[in-house]
Coordinates of C-alpha atoms and ligand atoms in Angstrom, one line a residue:
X1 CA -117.5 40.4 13.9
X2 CA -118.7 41.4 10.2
X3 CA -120.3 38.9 8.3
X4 CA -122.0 38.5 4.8
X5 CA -124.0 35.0 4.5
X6 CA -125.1 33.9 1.7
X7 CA -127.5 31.4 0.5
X8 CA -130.3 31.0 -1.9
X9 CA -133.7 30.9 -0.7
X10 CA -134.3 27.9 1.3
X11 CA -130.7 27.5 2.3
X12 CA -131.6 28.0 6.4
X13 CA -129.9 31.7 5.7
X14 CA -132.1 33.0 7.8
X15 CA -132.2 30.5 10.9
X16 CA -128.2 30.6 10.5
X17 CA -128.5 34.8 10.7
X18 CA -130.4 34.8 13.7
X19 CA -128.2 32.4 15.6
X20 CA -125.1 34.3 14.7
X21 CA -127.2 37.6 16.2
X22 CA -127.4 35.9 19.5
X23 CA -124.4 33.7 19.7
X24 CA -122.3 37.2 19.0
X25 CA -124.4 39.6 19.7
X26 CA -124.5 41.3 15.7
X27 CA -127.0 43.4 14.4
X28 CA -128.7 42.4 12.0
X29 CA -129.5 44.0 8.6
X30 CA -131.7 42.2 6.0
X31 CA -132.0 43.9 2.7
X32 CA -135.1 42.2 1.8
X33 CA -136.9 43.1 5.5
X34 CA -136.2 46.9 4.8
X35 CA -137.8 46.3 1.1
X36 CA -140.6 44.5 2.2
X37 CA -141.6 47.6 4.7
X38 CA -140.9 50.0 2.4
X39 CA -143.6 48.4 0.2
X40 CA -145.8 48.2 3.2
X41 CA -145.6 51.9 4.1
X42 CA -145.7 53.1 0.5
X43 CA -142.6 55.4 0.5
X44 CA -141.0 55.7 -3.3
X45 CA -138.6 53.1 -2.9
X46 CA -141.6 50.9 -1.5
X47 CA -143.1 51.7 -4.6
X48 CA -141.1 51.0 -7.3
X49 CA -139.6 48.0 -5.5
X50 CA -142.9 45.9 -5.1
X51 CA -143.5 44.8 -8.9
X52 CA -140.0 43.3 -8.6
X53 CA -140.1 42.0 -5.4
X54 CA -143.0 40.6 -6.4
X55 CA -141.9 38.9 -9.4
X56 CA -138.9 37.5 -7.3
X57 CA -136.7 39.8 -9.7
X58 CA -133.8 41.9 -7.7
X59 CA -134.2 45.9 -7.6
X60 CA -131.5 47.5 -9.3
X61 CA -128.3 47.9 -7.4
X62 CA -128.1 51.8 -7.0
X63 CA -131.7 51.6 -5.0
X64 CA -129.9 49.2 -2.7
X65 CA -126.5 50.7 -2.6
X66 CA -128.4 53.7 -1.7
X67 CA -130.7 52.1 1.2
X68 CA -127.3 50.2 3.0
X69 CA -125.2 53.6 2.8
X70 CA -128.2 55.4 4.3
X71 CA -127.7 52.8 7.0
X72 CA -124.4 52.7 7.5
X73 CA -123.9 56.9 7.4
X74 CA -126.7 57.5 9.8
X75 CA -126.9 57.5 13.1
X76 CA -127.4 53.9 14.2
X77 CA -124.6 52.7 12.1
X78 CA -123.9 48.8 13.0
X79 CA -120.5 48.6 13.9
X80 CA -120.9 44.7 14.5
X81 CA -123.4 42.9 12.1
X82 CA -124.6 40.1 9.9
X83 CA -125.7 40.8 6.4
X84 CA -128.7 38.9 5.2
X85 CA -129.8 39.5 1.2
X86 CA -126.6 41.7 0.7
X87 CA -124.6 42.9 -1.4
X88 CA -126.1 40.2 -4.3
X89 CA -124.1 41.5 -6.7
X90 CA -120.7 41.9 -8.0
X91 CA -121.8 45.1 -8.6
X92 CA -123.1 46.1 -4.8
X93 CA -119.9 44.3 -3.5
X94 CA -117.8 47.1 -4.9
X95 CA -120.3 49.4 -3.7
X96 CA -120.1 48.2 0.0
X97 CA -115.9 47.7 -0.2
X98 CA -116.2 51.2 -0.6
X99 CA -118.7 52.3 1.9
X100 CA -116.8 50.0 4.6
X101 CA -113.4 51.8 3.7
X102 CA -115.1 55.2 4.0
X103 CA -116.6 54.6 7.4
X104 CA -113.5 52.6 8.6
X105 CA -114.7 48.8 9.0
X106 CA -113.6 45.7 7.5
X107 CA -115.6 42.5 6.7
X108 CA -114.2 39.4 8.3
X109 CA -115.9 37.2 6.7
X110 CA -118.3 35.8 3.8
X111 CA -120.6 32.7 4.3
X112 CA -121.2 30.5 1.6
X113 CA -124.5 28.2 2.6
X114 CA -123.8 25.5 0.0
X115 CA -126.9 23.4 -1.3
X116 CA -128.4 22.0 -4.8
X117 CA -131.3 23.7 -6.1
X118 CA -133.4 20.6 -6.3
X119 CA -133.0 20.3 -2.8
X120 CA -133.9 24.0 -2.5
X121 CA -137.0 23.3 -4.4
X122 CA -138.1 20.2 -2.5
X123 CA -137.6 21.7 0.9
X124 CA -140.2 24.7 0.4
X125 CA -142.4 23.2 -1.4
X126 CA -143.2 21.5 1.7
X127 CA -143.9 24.9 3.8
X128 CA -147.2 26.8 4.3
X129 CA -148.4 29.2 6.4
X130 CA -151.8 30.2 7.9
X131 CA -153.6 32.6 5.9
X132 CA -155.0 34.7 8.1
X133 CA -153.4 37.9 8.0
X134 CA -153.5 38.7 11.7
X135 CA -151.9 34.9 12.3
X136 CA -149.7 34.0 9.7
X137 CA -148.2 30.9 11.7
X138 CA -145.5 29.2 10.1
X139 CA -145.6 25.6 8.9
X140 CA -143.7 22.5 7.6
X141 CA -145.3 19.8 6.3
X142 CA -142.8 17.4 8.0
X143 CA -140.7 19.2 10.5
X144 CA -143.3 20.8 11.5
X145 CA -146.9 19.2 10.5
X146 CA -150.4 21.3 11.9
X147 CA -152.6 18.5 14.2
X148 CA -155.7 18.8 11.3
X149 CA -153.9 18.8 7.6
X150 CA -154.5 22.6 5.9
X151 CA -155.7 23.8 8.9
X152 CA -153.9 26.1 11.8
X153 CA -153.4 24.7 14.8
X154 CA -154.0 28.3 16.5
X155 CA -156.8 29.9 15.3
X156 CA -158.4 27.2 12.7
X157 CA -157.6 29.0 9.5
X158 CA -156.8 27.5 6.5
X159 CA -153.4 27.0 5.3
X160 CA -151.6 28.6 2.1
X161 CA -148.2 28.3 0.1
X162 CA -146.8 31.2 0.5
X163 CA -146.5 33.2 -3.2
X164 CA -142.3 33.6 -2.3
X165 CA -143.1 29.7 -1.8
X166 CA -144.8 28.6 -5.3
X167 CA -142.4 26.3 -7.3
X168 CA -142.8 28.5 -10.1
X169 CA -141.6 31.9 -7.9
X170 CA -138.8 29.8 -6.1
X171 CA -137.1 28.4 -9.7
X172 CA -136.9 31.9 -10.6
X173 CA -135.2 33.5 -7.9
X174 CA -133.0 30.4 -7.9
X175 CA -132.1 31.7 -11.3
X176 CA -131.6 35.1 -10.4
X177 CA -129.6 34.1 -7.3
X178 CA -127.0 32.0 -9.8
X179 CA -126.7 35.1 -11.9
X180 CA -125.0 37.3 -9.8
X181 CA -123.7 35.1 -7.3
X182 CA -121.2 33.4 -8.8
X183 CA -119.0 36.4 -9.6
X184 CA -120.1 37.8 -6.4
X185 CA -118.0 35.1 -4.9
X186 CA -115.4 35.1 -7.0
X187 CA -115.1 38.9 -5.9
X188 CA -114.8 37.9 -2.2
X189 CA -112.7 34.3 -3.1
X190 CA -110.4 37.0 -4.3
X191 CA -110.0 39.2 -1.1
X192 CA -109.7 35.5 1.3
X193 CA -113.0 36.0 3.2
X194 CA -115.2 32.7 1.6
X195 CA -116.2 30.3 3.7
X196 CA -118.1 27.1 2.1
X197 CA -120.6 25.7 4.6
X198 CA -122.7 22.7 3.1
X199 CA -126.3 23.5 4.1
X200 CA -127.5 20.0 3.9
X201 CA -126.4 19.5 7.8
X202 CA -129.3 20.2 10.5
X203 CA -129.5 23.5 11.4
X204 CA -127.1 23.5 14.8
X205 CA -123.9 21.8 12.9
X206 CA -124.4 23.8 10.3
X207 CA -124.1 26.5 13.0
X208 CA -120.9 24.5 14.5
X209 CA -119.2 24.6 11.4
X210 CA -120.2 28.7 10.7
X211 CA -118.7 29.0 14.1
X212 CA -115.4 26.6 13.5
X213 CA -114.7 29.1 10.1
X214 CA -114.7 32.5 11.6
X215 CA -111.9 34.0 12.7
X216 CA -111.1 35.1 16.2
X217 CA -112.5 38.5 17.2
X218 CA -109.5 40.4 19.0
X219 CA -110.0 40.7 22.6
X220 CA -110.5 44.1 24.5
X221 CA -107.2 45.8 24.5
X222 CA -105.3 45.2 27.6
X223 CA -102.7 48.7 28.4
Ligands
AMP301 P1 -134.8 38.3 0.5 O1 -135.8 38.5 1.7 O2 -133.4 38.6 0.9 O3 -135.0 37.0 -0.2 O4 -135.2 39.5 -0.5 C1 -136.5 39.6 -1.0 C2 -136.5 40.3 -2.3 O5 -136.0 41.7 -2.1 C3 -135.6 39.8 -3.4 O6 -136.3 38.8 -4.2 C4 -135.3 41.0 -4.2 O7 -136.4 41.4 -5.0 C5 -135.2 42.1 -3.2 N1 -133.8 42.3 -2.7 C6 -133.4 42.1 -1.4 N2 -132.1 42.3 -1.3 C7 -131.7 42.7 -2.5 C8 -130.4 43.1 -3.1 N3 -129.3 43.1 -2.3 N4 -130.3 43.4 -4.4 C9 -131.4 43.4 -5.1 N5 -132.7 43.0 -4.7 C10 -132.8 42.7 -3.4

């Protein structure tokens, strides 16, 4: 199975990827997880990536393009994955049509995580995390409350909104996520592979119905 979910921030995207890597056994390959540690171990791309990624802004599609070909050309190609955070673009769509046809694989399909962006907002503005950088347990105010308000439950820090998390940051990539997304999906409506999943279900029916839209993986070849 080769999948492309997609979702603005807050949509459960990444909950959704991570059951789909152990339901099916993908591999999973998060855009924004290879930026974030090439900012962490300074390489060039780290570097001229963090002001951006920073400013919840997307990097410019070549620097992408470039890092998912890398990927897919070298030597631990996924031959079976999920795609968190890519292609975000109509732009880095045609880009990865082309890189699939070059290394002979074909997407099955392209999830659609439906939800409203006031929902979006509302839902992190009630997460936090602990700020200690050797911690950095993950909270939710009502899902998932620490015993002692603002304070972790493991090693007593206090707890901070994550900068990704401000309201200010999150409305922002909100409107950067529209921007490109639309004709992203338009791009894949085209080729048959959308699949519109409302988000606003918990977290396993929305798996259900991810599960209920895919189509059936051929079987191992009997002759
Ligand atoms: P994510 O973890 O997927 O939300 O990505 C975090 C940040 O990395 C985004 O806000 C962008 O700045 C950058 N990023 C990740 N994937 C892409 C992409 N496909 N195109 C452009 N920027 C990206």
């Amino acid at each position: 199975m080769r999948l492309v979910l997609v979702g603005p921030p807050g949509s459960g995207k990444g909950t959704q990827a991570k059951r789909l890597i152990q339901a099916l056994g993908l591999t999973y390959v998060g855009t924004g997880d290879i930026l974030r540690e090439s900012v962490r171990q300074k390489t060039p791309v780290g570097r001229e990536a963090e002001p951006l990624l920073k400013r919840g802004l997307l990097v410019p599609d070549v620097m992408v393009n470039d890092m998912v070909a890398d990927l897919f050309r070298g030597p631990k190609r996924p031959e079976r994955f999920v795609l968190d955070g890519y292609p975000r673009t109509e732009a880095q769509a045609v880009s990865f049509d082309a890189l699939m046809r070059q290394e002979f694989l074909k997407l099955d399909a392209v999830i659609n995580l439906a939800i409203d962006d006031e929902e979006v907002v509302s839902r992190i503005s009630f997460r936090r995390v602990c700020s200690s950088p050797t911690c950095g347990a993950p909270y939710h105010l009502v899902a998932q409350p620490p015993k002692v308000p603002g304070v972790c439950d493991l090693c007593g820090s206090p707890l901070i909104c994550r900068e990704d998390d401000l309201e200010e940051t999150v409305r922002r990539r909100l409107v950067e996520f529209h921007k490109s997304t639309d004709a992203l999906l338009d791009h894949y409506a085209r080729q048959g592979l959308v699949r519109d999943i409302s988000a606003l279900a918990s977290s396993e029916s929305i798996f259900q119905n991810i599960l209920k839209s895919l189509p059936p993986e051929p079987g191992p070849r009997l002759s």
